[in-house]
XYZ file of C-alpha atoms in Angstrom:
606
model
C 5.604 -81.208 34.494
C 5.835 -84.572 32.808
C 3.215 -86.007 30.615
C 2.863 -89.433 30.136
C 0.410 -91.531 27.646
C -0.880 -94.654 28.531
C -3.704 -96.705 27.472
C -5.393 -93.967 25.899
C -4.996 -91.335 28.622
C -2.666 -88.862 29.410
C -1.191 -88.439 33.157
C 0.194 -85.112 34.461
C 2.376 -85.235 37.545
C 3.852 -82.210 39.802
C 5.701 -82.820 42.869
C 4.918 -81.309 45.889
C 7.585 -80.190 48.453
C 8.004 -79.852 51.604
C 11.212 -78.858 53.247
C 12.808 -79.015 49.826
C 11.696 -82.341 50.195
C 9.369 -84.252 47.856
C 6.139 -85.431 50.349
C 3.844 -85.999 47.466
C 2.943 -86.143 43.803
C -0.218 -84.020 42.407
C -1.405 -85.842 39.645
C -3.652 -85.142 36.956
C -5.810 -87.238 34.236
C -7.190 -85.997 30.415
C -8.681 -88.492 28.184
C -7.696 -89.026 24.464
C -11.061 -87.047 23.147
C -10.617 -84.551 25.764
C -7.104 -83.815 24.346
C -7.962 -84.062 20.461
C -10.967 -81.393 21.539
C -7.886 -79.371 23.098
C -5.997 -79.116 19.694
C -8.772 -78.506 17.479
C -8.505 -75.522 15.772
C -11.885 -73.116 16.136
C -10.928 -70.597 13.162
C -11.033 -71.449 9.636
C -14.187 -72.644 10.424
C -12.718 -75.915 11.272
C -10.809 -76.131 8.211
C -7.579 -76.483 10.218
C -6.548 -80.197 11.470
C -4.380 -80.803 14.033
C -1.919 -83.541 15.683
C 0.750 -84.119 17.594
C 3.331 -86.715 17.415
C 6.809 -87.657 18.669
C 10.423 -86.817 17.047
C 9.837 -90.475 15.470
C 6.762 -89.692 13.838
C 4.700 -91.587 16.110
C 1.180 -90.389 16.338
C 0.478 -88.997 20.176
C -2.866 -87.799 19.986
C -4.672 -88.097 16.514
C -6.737 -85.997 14.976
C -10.316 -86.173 14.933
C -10.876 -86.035 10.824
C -8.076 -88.640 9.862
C -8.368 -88.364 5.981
C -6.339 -85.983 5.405
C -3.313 -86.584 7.414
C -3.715 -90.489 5.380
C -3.566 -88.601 2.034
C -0.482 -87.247 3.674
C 0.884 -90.208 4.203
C 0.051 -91.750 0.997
C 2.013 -88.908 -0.682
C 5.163 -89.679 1.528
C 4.796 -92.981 0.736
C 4.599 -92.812 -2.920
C 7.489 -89.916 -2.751
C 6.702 -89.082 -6.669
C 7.189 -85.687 -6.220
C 11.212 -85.133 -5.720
C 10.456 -81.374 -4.016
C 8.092 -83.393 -1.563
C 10.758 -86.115 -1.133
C 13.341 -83.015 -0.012
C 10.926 -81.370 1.871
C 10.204 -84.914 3.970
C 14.150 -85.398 4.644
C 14.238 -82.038 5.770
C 11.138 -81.915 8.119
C 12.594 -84.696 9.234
C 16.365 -83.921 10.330
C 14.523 -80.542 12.053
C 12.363 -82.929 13.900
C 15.402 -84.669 15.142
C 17.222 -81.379 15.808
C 14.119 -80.047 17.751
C 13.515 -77.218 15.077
C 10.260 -76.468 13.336
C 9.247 -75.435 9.787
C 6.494 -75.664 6.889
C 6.466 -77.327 4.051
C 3.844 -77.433 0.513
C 2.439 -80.246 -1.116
C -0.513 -81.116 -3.432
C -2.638 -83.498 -2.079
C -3.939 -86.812 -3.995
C -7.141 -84.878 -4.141
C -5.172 -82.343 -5.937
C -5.742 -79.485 -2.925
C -2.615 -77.591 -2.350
C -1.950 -77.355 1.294
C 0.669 -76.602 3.794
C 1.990 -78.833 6.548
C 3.534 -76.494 9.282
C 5.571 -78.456 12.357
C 6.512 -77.077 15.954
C 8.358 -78.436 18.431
C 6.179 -78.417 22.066
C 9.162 -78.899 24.124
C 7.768 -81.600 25.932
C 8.807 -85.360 25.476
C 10.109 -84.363 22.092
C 6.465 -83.776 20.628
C 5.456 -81.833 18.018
C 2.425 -80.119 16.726
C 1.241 -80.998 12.917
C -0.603 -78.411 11.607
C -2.171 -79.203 8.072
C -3.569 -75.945 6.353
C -5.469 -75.660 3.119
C -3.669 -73.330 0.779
C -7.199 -71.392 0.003
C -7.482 -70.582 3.241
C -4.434 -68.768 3.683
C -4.655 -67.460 -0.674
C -7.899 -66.035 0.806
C -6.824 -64.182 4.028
C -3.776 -62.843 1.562
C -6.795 -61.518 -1.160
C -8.425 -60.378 1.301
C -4.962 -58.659 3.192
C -4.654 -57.295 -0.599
C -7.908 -56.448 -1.295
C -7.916 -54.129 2.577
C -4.175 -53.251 1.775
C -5.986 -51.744 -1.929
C -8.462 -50.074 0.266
C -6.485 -48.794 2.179
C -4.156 -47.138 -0.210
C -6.760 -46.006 -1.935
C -8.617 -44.276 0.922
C -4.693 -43.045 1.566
C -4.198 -41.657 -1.467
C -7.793 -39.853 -1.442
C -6.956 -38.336 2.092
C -3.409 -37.190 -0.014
C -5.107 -36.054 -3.058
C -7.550 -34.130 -0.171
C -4.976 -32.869 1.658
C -3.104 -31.529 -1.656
C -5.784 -30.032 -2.785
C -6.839 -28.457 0.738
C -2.892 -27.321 0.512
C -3.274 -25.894 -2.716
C -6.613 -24.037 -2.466
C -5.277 -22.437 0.871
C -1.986 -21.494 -1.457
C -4.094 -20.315 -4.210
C -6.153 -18.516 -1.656
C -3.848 -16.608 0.115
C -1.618 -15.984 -2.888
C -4.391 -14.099 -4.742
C -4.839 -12.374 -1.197
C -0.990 -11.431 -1.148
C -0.734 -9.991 -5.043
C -3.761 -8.229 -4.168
C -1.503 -6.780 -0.911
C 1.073 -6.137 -3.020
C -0.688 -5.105 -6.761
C -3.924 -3.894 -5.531
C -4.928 -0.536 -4.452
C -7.265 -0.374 -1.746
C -8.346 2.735 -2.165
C -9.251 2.737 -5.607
C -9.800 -1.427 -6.882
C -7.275 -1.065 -9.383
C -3.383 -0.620 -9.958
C -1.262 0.414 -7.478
C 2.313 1.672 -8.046
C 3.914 -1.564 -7.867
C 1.401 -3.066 -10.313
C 1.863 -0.016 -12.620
C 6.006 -1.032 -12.908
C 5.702 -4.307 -13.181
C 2.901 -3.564 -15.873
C 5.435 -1.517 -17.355
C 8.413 -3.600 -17.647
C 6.553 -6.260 -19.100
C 5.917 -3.437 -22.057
C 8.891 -2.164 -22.289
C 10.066 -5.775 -23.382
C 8.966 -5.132 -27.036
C 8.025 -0.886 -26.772
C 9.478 1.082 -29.355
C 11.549 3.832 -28.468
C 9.651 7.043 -28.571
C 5.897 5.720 -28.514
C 4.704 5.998 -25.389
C 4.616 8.366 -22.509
C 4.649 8.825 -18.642
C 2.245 11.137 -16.910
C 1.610 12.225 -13.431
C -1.665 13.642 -12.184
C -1.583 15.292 -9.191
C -4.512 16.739 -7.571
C -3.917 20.425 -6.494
C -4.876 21.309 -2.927
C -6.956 17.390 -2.525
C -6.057 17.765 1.313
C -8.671 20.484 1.368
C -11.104 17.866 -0.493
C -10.870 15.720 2.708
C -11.161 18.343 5.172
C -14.192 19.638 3.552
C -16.326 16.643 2.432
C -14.067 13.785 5.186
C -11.275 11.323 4.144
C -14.113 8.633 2.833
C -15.734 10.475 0.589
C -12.078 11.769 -0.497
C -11.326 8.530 -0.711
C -14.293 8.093 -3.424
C -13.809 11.164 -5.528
C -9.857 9.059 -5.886
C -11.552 5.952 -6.965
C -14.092 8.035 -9.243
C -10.668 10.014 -10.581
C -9.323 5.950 -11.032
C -12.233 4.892 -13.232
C -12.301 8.012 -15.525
C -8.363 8.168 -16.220
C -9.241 3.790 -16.875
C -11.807 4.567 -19.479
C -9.810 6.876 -21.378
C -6.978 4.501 -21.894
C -6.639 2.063 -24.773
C -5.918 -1.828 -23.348
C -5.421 -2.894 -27.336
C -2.942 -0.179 -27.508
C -1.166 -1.576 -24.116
C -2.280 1.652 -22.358
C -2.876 1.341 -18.523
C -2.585 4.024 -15.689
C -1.755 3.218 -11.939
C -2.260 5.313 -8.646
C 0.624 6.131 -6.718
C 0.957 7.419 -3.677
C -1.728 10.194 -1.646
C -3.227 12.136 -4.788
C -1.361 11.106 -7.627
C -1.990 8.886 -10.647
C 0.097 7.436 -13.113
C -0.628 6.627 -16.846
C 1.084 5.393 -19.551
C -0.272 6.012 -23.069
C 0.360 5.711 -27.050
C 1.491 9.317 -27.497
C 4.617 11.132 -28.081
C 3.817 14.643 -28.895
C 2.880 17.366 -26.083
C -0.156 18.629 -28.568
C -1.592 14.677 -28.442
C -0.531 14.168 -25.105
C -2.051 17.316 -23.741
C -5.444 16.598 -25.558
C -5.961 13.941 -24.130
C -5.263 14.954 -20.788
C -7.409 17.736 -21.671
C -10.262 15.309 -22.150
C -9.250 13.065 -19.200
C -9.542 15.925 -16.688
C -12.734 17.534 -18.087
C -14.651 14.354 -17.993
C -13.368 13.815 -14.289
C -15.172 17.388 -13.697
C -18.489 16.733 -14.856
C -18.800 14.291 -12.268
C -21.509 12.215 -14.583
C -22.850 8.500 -13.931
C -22.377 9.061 -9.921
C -23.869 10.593 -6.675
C -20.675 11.691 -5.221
C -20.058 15.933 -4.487
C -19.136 17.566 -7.606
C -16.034 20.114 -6.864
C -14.089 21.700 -9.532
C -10.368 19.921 -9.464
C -7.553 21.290 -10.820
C -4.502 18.807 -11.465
C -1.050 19.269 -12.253
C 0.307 17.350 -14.915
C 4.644 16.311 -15.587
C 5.290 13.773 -18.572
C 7.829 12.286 -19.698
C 8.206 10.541 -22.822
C 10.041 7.132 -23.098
C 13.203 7.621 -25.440
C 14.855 4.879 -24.072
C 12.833 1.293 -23.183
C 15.290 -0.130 -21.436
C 15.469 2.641 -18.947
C 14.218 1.679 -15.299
C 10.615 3.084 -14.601
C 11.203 4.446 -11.606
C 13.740 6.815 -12.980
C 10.645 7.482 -16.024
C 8.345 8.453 -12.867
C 10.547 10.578 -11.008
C 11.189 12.454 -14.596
C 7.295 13.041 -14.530
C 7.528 14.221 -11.218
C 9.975 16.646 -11.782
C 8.398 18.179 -14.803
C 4.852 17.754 -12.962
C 7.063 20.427 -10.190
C 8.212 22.289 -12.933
C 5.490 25.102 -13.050
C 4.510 26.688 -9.955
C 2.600 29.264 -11.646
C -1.268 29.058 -9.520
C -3.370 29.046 -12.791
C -1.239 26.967 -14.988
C -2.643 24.076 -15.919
C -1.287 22.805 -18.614
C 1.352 19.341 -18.739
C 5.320 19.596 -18.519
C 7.278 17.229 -20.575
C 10.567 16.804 -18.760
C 14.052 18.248 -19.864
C 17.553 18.156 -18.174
C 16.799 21.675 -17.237
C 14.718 20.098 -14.786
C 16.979 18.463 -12.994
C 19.233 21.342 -12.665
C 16.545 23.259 -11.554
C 15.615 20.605 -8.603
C 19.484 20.403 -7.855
C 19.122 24.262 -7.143
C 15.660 23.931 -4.956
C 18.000 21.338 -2.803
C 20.545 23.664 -2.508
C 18.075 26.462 -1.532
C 16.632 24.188 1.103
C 19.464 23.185 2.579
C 20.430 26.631 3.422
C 16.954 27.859 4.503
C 17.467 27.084 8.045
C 20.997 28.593 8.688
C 19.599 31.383 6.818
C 16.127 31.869 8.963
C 18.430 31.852 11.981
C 21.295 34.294 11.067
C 18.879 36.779 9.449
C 19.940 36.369 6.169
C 15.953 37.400 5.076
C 15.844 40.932 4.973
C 12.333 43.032 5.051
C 12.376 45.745 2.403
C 9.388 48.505 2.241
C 8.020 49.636 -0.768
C 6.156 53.147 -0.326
C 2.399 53.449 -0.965
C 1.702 56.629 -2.433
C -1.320 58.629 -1.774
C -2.547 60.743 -4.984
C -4.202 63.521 -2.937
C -0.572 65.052 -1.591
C 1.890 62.543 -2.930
C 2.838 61.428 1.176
C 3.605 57.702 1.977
C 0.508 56.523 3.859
C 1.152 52.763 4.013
C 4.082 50.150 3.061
C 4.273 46.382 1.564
C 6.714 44.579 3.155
C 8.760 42.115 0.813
C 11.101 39.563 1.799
C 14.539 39.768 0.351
C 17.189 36.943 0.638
C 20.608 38.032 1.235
C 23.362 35.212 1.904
C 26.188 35.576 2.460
C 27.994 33.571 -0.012
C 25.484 33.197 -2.839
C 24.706 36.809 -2.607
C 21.189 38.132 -3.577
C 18.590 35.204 -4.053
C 15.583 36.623 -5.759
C 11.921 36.297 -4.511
C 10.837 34.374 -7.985
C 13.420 31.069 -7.203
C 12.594 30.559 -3.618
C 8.849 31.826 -2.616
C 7.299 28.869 -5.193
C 9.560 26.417 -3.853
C 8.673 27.332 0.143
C 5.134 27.410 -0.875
C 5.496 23.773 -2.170
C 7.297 22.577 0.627
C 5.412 24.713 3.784
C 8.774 26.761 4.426
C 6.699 29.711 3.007
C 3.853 29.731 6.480
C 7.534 29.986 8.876
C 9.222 33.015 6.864
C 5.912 34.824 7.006
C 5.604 34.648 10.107
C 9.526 35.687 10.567
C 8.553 38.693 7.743
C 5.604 39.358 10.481
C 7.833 39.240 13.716
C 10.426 41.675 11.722
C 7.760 43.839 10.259
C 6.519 44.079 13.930
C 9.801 45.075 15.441
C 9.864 47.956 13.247
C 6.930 49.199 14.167
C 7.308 48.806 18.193
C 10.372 51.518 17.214
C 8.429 53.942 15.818
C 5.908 53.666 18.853
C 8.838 54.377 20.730
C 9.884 57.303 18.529
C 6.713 58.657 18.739
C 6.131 58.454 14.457
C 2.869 58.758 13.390
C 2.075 54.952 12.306
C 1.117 53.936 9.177
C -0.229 50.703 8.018
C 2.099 47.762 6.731
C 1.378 45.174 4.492
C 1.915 41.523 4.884
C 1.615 38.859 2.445
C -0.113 35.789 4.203
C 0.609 32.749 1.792
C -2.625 30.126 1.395
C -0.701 27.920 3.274
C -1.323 28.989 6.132
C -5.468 28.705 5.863
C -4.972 25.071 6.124
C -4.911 25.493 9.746
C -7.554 26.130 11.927
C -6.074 28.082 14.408
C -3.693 30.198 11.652
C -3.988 33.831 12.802
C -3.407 32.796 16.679
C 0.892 32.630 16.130
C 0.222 36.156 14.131
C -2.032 37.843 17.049
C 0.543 36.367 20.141
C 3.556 37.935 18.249
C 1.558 41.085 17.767
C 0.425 41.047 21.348
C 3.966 40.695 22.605
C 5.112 43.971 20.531
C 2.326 45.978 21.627
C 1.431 47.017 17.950
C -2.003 48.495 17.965
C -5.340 48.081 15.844
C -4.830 48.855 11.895
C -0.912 49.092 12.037
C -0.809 45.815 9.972
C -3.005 44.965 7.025
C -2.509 41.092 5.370
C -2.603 40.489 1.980
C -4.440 37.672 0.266
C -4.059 36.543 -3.435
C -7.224 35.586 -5.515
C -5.484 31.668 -5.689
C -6.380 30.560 -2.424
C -10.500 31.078 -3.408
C -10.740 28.105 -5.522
C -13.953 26.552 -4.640
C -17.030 27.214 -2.350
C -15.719 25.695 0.748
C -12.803 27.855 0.509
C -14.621 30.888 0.156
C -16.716 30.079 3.231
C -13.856 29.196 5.257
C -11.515 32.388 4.192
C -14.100 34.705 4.474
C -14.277 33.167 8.489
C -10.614 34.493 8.256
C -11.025 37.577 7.196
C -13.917 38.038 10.193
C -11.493 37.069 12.625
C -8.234 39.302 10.891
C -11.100 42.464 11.756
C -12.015 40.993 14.959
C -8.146 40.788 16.168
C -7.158 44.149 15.103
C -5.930 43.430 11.515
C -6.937 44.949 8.271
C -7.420 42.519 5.058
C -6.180 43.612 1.468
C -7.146 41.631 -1.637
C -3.770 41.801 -3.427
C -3.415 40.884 -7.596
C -7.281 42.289 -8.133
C -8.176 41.258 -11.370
C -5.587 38.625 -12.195
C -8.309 36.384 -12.003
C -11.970 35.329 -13.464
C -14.062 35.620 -9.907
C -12.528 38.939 -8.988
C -16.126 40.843 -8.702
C -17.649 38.120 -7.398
C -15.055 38.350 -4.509
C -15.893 41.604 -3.730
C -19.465 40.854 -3.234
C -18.279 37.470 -0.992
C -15.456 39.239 1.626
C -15.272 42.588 3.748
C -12.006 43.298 2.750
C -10.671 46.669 3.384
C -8.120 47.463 0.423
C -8.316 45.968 -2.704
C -4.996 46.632 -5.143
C -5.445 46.491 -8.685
C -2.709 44.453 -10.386
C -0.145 45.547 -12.636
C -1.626 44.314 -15.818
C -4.061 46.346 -15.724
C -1.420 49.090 -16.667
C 0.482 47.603 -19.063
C -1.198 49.041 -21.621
C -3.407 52.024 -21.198
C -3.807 53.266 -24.766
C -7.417 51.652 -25.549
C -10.023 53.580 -24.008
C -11.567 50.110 -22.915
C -8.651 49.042 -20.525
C -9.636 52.780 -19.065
C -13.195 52.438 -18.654
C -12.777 48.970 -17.048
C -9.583 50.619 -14.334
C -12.449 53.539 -14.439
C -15.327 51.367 -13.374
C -13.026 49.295 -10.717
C -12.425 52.378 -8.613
C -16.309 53.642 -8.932
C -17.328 50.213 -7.767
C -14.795 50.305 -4.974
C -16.243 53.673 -3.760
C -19.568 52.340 -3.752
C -18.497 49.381 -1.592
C -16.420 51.723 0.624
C -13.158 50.072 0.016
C -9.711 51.508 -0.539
C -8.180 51.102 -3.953
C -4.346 50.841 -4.750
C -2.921 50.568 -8.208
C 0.356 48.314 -8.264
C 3.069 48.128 -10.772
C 2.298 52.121 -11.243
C 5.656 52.893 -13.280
C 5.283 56.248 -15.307
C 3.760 59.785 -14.187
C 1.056 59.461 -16.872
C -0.808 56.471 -15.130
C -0.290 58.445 -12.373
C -2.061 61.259 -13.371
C -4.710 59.045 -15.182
C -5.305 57.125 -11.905
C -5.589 60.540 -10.225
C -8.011 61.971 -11.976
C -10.465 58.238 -11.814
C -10.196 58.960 -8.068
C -7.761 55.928 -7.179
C -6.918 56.486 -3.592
C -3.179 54.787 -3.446
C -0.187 54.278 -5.791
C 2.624 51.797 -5.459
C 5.340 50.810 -8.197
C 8.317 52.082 -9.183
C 6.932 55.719 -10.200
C 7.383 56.954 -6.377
C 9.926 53.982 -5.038
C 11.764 50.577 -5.528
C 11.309 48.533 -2.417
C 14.088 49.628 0.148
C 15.627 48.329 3.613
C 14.002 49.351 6.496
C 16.593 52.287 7.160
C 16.185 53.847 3.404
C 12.483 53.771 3.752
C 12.382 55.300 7.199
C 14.711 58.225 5.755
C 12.292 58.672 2.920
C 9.088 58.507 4.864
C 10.245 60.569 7.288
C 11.865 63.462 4.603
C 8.167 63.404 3.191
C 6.023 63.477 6.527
């Protein structure tokens, strides 16, 4: 579309075709002002100038403010400046190239400003485009000033972000050691936090100055059945607290719960006197259930130690040493702490061994059921039998009663050889049904194990059922140590109502081992009570006689059977005959003997 200037007007022309051919000529008219309006720049508030002009320099269409483009031309004319003179010669060899570009000068005036020149690609015109320096110094300030801003704003939203990032770190790291260190039973230590407590410790800990203990609550399961597992869970944080305030944090004492029932402390002591003091204390305070609203119940705890000889020595090696020695009495009433030995380990290497072999055992019959005789004093004739359990292997030969019964009781072995004991026990006395024998009434020990079961006689009376043995042929025995609170007594003396309601008679074996024994007279229908052996041992102070004396009046009056145990020399037999005691059994009549040797003798003395 060609433009063409002439006499202060500017024609546009466009052919018109028709047939490819040109017909016509569209042409088109703007006026000087009308193309100076066109150029004028609207931003800058005006501050802008335009003009264009030809490759020559020629002025097309002027400006409307023509002082500065003369202060322009002033300054090329005066060429003082030898940057502006370059800057001219190259403006204008890109004019005659057709490029554009910008160039800087200061004008007379002293304003900087920039002249920037672009080719319009029409007639060889270009556009001059003069440009105060402030302007553009300002839009850059201000470009800084936003850029500023904008960082700034930036780097708050980063600093936010950071601090969003480490708050929810923070947040759910405290949530994760308390996972991992925190018990959520009790608030404090767990096991984990008790090692890692320890090995920071053991860093600096002289050898020989502080000890390991384990407190285990005896029997705790029957703690949750009788009060529920939350309040259980209480009486283990109360347990917590107390074992907390009676160690020393200035003497770098701390204690821990482990697993179930069993707490952990390490303290500044090193003799069993020290140690067991303060255990002593620990566990009575724990009893007197002060400062709290939960159910007081009497708990008995027992309590393995071992002292740290050698810092450097991994603590979980230290805790299974206190759990060894915490396994190392199975006496009922002992309660005192066990400081671990090597004998301990050999003695759990030979509970491993005797578990291991249980099974094989249980299945070839390698229990056998002996009968000791009970005596009557009136004509000397066998009128009832305890059956004991003797092992028997075949390779290790006799195993006695003292190394495995404790161990089954720990581990629940003991409830399944009872009831094999029963089953066998049983089976004897379907033969002498058969043989027509006169039947007398066998004794059966049934371990406290099995009272943790609600439905623990129903195995006994099927098996009993299914051998036809009639009412009062079998009599179970119960030791004093499964009475050891309230709710026990409540729920054994349920038992006992249900032994007499399925056919079975109920002996209270060990009589007077104990500190409630009276008391348990007055609580349970029993129908034998059997007076133990250390009531015998020595007979010599007229005392010991008039307490035996008064046992078998008091029996009498309550219509229950009395048997002395552990009977072992014809003088406390005669003694115990002339007191009245119905039944004898010990050593005095018979050993205990296999089934076959006892039949013989029974039968020699019917």
């Amino acid at each position: 579309m060609p433009i063409i200037w002439e006499g202060g007007a500017f024609f546009y022309s466009v052919p018109v075709y028709r047939d490819n051919q040109v017909e016509d000529v569209l042409v088109g008219i703007r006026s000087k002002e009308n193309m100076q309006a066109m150029i004028s720049s609207k931003s800058f508030n005006g501050q802008v100038i335009s003009c264009i002009v030809d490759s020559t320099g020629q002025v097309i269409i002027s400006p409307t403010d023509l002082k500065p483009f003369l202060q322009l031309d002033d300054i090329f004319r005066k060429e003082k400046d030898s940057k502006v003179k370059s800057d001219i010669y190259q403006m204008q060899s890109d004019m005659h190239k057709g490029s554009s570009g910008i160039l800087e000068f200061t004008a007379v005036t002293g304003e900087d400003l920039f002249l920037a020149y672009n080719e319009l690609e029409i007639n060889d015109w270009f556009l001059f485009t003069l440009i105060p320096s402030d302007i553009i110094s300002g839009g850059a300030e201000r470009y800084i000033i936003q850029s500023f801003v904008i960082m700034a704003v930036t780097m708050l939203i980063f600093f936010i972000f950071l601090f969003a990032v480490y708050r929810f770190y923070h947040i759910h790291r405290l949530q994760l050691e308390r996972l991992a260190f925190v018990d959520p039973v009790t608030g404090g230590r767990n096991n984990a936090a008790f090692q890692l407590k320890y090995r920071e410790l053991a860093r600096g800990m002289e050898p020989g100055t502080y000890t390991v203990v384990l407190l285990n609550v005896k029997n705790f399961k029957l703690i949750n059945e009788r009060f529920g597992s939350l309040t259980g869970n209480r009486i283990l944080g109360y347990i917590y607290q107390v074992l907390e305030q009676h160690v020393c944090p200035h003497k770098d004492e701390f204690v821990g719960r482990g697993e179930s029932d069993y707490f952990f402390l390490c303290i500044r002591a090193n003799t069993p006197q020290e140690v067991q003091g303060r255990l002593d204390n620990m566990i009575q305070d724990i009893n007197s259930f002060r400062d709290t609203d939960l159910p007081g119940c009497h708990m008995a705890f027992r309590q393995g130690a071992c002292r740290v000889e050698d810092p450097s020595q991994e603590i979980t090696i230290i805790q299974d040493r206190a759990r060894l020695a915490c396994r190392g009495r199975d006496l009922d009433f002992w309660q005192g702490c066990v400081f671990y030995d090597e004998s301990l380990t050999e003695q759990l290497k030979k509970e491993q061994e005797l578990n291991d072999l249980f099974e094989d055992s249980l299945e070839n019959h390698d229990f056998h059921v002996y009968l000791q005789p009970k005596v009557r004093l009136g004509d000397e004739k066998i009128k009832g039998a305890e059956a004991l359990v003797r092992w028997i292997h075949p390779e290790r030969g006799v195993i006695y009663p003292s190394d495995f019964i404790p161990l089954f009781e720990r581990n629940g072995k003991i409830c399944r050889l009872d009831l094999y004991v029963f089953t066998e026990v049983c089976a004897l006395i379907r033969g002498w049904i058969r043989q027509g024998r006169e039947l007398i009434p066998v004794s059966v020990n049934l371990s406290r194990q099995h009272f943790t079961k609600e439905d623990c006689l129903d195995e006994f009376y099927r098996i009993a059922q299914e051998y036809g043995i009639p009412r009062g042929a079998i009599e179970f025995e119960l030791t004093e140590s499964i009475f050891f609170d309230n709710q026990q007594i409540d729920r054994v003396r349920d038992i006992i109502r249900q032994m007499h309601m399925l056919g079975f008679d109920c002996s209270l074996d060990d009589f007077g081992s104990g500190y409630s024994s009276l008391g348990l007279l007055k609580e349970f229908d029993v129908d034998t009570i059997k007076l133990d052996r250390s009531f015998f041992l020595n007979m010599t102070g007229s005392k010991a006689r008039d307490v035996i004396t008064c046992l078998v009046d008091l029996s009498k009056r309550l219509h229950v059977q009395v048997v002395a145990e552990g009977i072992e020399t014809t003088e406390q037999v005669e003694y115990l005959r002339s007191i009245g005691c119905d039944m004898v059994q010990g050593y005095v009549f018979s050993k205990p003997l296999p089934a076959r040797e006892f039949e013989k003798l029974w039968f020699e003395h019917i």
